[in-house]
CSV table of N, CA and C in Angstrom, one decimal:
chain,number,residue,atom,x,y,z
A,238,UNK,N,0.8,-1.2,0.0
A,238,UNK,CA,0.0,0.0,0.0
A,238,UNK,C,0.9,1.3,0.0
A,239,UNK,N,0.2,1.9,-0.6
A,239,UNK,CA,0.8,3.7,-0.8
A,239,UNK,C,1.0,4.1,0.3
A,240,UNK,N,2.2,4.9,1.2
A,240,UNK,CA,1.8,5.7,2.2
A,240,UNK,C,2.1,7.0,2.0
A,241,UNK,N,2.1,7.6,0.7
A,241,UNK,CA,2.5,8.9,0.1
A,241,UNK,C,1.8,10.0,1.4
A,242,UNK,N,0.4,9.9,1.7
A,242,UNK,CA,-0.2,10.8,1.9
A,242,UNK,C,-0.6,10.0,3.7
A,243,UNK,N,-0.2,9.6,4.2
A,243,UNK,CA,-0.2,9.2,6.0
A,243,UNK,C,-0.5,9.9,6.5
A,244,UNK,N,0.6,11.4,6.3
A,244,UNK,CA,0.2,12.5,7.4
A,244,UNK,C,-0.6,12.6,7.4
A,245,UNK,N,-1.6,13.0,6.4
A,245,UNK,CA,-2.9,13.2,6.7
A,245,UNK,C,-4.0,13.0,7.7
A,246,UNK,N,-4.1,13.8,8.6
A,246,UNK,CA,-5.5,13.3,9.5
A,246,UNK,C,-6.4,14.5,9.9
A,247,UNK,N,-7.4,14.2,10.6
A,247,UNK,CA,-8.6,15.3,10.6
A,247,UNK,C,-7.5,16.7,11.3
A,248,UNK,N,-6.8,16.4,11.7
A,248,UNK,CA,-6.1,17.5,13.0
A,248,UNK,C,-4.9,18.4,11.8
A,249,UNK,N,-4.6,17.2,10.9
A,249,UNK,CA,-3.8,18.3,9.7
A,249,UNK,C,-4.5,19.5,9.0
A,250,UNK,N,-5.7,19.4,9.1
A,250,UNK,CA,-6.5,20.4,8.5
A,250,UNK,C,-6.6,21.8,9.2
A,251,UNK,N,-5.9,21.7,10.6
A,251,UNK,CA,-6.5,23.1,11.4
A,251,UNK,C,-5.4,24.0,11.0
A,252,UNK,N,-4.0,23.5,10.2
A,252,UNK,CA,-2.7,24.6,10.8
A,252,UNK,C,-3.1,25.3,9.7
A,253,UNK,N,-4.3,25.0,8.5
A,253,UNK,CA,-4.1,26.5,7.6
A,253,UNK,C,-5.5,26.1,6.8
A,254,UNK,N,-6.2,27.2,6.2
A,254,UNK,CA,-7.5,26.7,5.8
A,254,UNK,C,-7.1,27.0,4.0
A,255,UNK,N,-6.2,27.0,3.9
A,255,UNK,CA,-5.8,26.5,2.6
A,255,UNK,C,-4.6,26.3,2.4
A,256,UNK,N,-3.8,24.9,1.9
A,256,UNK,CA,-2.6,24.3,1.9
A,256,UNK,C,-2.2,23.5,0.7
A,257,UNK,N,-1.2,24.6,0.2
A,257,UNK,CA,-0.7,23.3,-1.1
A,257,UNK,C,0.7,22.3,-1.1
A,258,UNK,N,0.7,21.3,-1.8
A,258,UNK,CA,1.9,20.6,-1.5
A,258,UNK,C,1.8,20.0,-2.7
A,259,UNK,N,2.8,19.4,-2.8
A,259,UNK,CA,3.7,18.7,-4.1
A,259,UNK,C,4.1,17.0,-3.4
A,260,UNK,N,3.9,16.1,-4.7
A,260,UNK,CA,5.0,15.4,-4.1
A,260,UNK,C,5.9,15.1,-5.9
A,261,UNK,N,7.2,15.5,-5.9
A,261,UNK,CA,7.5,15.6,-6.6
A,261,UNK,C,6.7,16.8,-7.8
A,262,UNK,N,6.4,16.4,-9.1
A,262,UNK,CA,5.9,17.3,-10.0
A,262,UNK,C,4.3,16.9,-10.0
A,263,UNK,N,3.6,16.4,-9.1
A,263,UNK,CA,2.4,15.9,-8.7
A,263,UNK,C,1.9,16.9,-7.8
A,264,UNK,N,0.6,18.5,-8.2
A,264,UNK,CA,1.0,19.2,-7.7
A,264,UNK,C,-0.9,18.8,-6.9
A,265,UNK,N,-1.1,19.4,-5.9
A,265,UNK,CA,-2.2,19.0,-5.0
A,265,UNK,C,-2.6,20.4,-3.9
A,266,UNK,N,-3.8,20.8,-3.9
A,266,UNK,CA,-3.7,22.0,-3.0
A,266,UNK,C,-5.3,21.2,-2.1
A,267,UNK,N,-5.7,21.8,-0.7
A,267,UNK,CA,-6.9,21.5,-0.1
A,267,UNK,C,-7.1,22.8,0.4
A,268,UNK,N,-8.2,23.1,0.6
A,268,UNK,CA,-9.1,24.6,1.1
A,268,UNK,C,-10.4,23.4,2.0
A,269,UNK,N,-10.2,24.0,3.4
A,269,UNK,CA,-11.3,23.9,4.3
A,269,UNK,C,-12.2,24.7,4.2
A,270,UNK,N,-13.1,24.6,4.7
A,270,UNK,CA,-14.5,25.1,4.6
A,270,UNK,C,-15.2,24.2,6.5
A,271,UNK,N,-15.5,25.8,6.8
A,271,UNK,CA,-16.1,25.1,8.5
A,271,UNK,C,-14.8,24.8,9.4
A,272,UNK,N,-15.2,24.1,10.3
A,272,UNK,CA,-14.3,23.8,11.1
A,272,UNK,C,-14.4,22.6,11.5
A,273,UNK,N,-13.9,22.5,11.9
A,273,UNK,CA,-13.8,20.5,13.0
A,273,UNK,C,-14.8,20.3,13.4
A,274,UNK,N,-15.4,19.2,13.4
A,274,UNK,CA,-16.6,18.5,14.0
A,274,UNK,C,-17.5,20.0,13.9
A,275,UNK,N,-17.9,20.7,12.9
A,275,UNK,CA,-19.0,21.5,12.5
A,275,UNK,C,-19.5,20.7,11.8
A,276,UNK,N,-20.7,20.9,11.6
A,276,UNK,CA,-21.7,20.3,11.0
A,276,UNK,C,-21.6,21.0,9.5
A,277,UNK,N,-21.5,19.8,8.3
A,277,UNK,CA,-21.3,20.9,7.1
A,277,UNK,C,-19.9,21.3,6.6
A,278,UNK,N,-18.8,21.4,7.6
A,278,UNK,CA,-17.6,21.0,7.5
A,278,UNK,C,-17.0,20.4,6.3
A,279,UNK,N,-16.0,20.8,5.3
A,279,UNK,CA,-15.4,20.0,4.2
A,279,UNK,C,-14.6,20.8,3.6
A,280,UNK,N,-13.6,20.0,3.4
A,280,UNK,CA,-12.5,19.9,2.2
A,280,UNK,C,-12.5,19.8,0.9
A,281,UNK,N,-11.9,20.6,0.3
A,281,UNK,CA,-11.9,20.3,-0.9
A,281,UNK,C,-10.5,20.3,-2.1
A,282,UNK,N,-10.7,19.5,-2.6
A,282,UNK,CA,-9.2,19.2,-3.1
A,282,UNK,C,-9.1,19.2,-4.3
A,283,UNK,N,-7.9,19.8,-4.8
A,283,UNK,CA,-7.5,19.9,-6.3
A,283,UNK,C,-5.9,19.2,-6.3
A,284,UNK,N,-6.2,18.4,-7.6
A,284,UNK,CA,-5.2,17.6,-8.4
A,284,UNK,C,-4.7,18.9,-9.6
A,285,UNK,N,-3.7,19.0,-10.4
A,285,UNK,CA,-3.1,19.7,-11.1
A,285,UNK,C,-1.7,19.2,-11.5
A,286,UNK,N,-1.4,20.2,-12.8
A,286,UNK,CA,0.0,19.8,-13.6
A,286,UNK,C,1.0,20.3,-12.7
A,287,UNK,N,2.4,20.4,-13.4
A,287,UNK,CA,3.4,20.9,-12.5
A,287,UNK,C,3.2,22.5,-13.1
A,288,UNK,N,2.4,23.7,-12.2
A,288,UNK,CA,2.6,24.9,-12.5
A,288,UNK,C,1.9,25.7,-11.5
A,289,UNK,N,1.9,26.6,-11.3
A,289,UNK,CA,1.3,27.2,-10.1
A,289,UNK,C,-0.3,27.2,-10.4
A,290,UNK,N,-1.1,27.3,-9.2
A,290,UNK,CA,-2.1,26.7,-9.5
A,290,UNK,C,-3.1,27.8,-10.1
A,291,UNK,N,-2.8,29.1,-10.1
A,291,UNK,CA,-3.2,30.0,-10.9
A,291,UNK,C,-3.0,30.1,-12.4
A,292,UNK,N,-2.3,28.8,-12.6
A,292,UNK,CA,-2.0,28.7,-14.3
A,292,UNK,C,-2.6,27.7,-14.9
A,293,UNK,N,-3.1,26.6,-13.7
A,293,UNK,CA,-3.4,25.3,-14.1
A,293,UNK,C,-3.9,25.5,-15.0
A,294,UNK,N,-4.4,24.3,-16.2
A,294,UNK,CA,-5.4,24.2,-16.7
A,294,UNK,C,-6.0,22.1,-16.8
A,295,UNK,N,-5.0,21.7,-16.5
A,295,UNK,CA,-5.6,20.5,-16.4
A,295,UNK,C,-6.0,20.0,-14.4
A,296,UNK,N,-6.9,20.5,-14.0
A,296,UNK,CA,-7.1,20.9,-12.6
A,296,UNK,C,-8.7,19.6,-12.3
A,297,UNK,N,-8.1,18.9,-11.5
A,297,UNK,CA,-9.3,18.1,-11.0
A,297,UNK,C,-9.7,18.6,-9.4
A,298,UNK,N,-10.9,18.3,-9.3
A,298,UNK,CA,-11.3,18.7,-8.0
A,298,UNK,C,-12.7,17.9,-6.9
A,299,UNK,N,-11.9,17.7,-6.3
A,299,UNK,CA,-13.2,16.8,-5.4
A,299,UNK,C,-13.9,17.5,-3.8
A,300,UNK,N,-14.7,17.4,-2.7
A,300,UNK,CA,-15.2,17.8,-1.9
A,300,UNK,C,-15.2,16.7,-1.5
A,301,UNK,N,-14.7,17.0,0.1
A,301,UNK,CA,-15.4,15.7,1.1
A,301,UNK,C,-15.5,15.9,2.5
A,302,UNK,N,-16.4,15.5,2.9
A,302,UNK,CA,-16.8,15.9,4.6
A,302,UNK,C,-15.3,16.0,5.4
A,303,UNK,N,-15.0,16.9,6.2
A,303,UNK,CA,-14.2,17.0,7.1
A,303,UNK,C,-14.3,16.3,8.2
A,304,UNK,N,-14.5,14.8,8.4
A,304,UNK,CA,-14.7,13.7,9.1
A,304,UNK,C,-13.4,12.7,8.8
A,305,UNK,N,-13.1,11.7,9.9
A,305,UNK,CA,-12.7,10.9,9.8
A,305,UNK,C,-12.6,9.8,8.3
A,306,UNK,N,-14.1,9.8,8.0
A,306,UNK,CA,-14.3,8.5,6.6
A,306,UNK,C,-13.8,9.7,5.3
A,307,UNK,N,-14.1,10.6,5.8
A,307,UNK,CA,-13.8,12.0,4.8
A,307,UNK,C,-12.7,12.0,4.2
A,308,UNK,N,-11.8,12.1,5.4
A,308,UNK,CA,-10.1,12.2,5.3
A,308,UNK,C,-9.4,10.9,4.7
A,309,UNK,N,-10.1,9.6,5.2
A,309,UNK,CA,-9.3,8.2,4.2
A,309,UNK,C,-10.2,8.7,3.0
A,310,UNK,N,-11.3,9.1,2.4
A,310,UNK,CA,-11.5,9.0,0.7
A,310,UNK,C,-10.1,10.0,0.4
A,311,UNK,N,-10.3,11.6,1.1
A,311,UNK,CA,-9.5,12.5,0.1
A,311,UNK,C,-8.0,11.7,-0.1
A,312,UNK,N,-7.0,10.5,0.9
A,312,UNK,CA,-6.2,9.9,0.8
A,312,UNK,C,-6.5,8.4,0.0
A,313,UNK,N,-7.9,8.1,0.0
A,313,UNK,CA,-7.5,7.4,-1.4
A,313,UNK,C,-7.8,7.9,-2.6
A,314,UNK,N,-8.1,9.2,-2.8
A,314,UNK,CA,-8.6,9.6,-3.8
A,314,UNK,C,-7.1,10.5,-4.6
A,315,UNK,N,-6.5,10.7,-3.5
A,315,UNK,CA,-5.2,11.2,-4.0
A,315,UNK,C,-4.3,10.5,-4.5
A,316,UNK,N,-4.4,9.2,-3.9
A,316,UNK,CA,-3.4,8.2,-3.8
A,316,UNK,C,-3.4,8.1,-5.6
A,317,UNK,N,-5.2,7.6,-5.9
A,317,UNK,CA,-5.7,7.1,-7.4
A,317,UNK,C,-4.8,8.4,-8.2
A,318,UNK,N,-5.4,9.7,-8.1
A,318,UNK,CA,-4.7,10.2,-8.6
A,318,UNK,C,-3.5,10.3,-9.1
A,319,UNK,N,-2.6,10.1,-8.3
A,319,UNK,CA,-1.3,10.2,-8.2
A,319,UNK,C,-0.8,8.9,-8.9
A,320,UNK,N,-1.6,7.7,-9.5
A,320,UNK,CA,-1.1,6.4,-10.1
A,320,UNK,C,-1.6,7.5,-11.3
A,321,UNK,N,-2.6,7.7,-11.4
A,321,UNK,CA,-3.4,8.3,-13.0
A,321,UNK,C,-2.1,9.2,-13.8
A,322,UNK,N,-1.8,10.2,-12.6
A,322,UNK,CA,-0.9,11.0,-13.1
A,322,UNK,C,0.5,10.9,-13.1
A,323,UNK,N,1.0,10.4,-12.8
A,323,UNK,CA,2.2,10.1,-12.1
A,323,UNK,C,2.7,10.8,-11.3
A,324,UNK,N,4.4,11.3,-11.6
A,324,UNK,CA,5.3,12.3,-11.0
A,324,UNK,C,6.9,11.6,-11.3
A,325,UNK,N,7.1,12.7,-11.1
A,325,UNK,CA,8.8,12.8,-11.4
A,325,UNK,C,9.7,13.9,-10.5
A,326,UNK,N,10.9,13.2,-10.4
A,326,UNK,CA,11.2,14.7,-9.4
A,326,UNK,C,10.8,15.9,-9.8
A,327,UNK,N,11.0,17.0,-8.6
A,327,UNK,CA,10.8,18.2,-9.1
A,327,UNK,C,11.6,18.6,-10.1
A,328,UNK,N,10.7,19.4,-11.2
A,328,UNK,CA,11.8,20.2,-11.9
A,328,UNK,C,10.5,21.5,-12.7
A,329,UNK,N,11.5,22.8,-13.3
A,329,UNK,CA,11.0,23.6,-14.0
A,329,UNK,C,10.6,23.3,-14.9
A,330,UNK,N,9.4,23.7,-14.8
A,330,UNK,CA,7.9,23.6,-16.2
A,330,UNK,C,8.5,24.0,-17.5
A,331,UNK,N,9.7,25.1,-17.6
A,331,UNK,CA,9.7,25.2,-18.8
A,331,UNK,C,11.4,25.0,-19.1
A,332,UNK,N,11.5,25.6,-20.0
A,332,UNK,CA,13.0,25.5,-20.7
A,332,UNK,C,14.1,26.8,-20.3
A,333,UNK,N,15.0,26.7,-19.9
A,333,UNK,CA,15.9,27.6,-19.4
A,333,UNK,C,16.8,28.0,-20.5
A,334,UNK,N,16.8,29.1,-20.3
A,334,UNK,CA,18.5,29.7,-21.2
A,334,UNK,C,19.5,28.6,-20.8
A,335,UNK,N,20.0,28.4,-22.1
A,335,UNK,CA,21.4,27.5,-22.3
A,335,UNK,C,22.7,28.4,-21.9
A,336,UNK,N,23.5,27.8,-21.2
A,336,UNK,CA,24.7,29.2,-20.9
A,336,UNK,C,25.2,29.2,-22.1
A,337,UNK,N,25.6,28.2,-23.4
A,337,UNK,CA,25.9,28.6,-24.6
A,337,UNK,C,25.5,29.9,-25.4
A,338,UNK,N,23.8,29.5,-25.4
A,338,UNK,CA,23.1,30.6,-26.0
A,338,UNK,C,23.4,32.2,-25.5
A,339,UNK,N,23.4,32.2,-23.7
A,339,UNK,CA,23.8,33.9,-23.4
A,339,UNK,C,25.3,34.3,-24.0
A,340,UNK,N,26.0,33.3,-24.3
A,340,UNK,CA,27.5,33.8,-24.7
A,340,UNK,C,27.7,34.2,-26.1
A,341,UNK,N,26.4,34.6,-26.8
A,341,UNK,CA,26.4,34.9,-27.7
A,341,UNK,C,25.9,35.9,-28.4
């Protein structure tokens, strides 16, 4: 089994009410909504390419109770994701100057 996403539990959601992370070029952000054991309470989560998430355009997004059964879907739902999409180490989205090219 995957343990990419472990940390994960109802209590990781309080240190910020919206939080992005990477693992490698696998990019993933969650935005809370409510609070802890509120009624109505949820998360919501976005899948994405490697680019900041204001550029995305291939961006998936799911909702799920901020509950216990909540928190194992958004960890298996990321996990799926993360086989769908892969990853590779980090690296820049695009193409850098060649030091050749500036010596010219």
């Amino acid at each position: 089994m995957d343990h990419t996403f472990d940390f994960l539990d109802r209590n990781f959601f309080t240190k910020a009410s919206v939080f992005p992370g990477s693992v490698g070029t696998f990019r993933y952000r969650f935005q809370r909504s409510g609070w802890l054991d509120q009624e109505g309470s949820a998360i919501q989560v976005w899948v994405y390419e490697n680019t900041s998430f204001e550029l995305a355009r291939d961006v998936e997004t799911e909702t799920f109770p901020w509950t216990e059964e909540g928190v194992e879907k958004i960890k298996a739902w990321l996990t799926a994701k993360l086989d769908e999409r892969g990853t590779e180490r980090y690296r820049i989205p695009y193409r850098t100057k060649d030091v050749s090219e500036s010596a010219e």
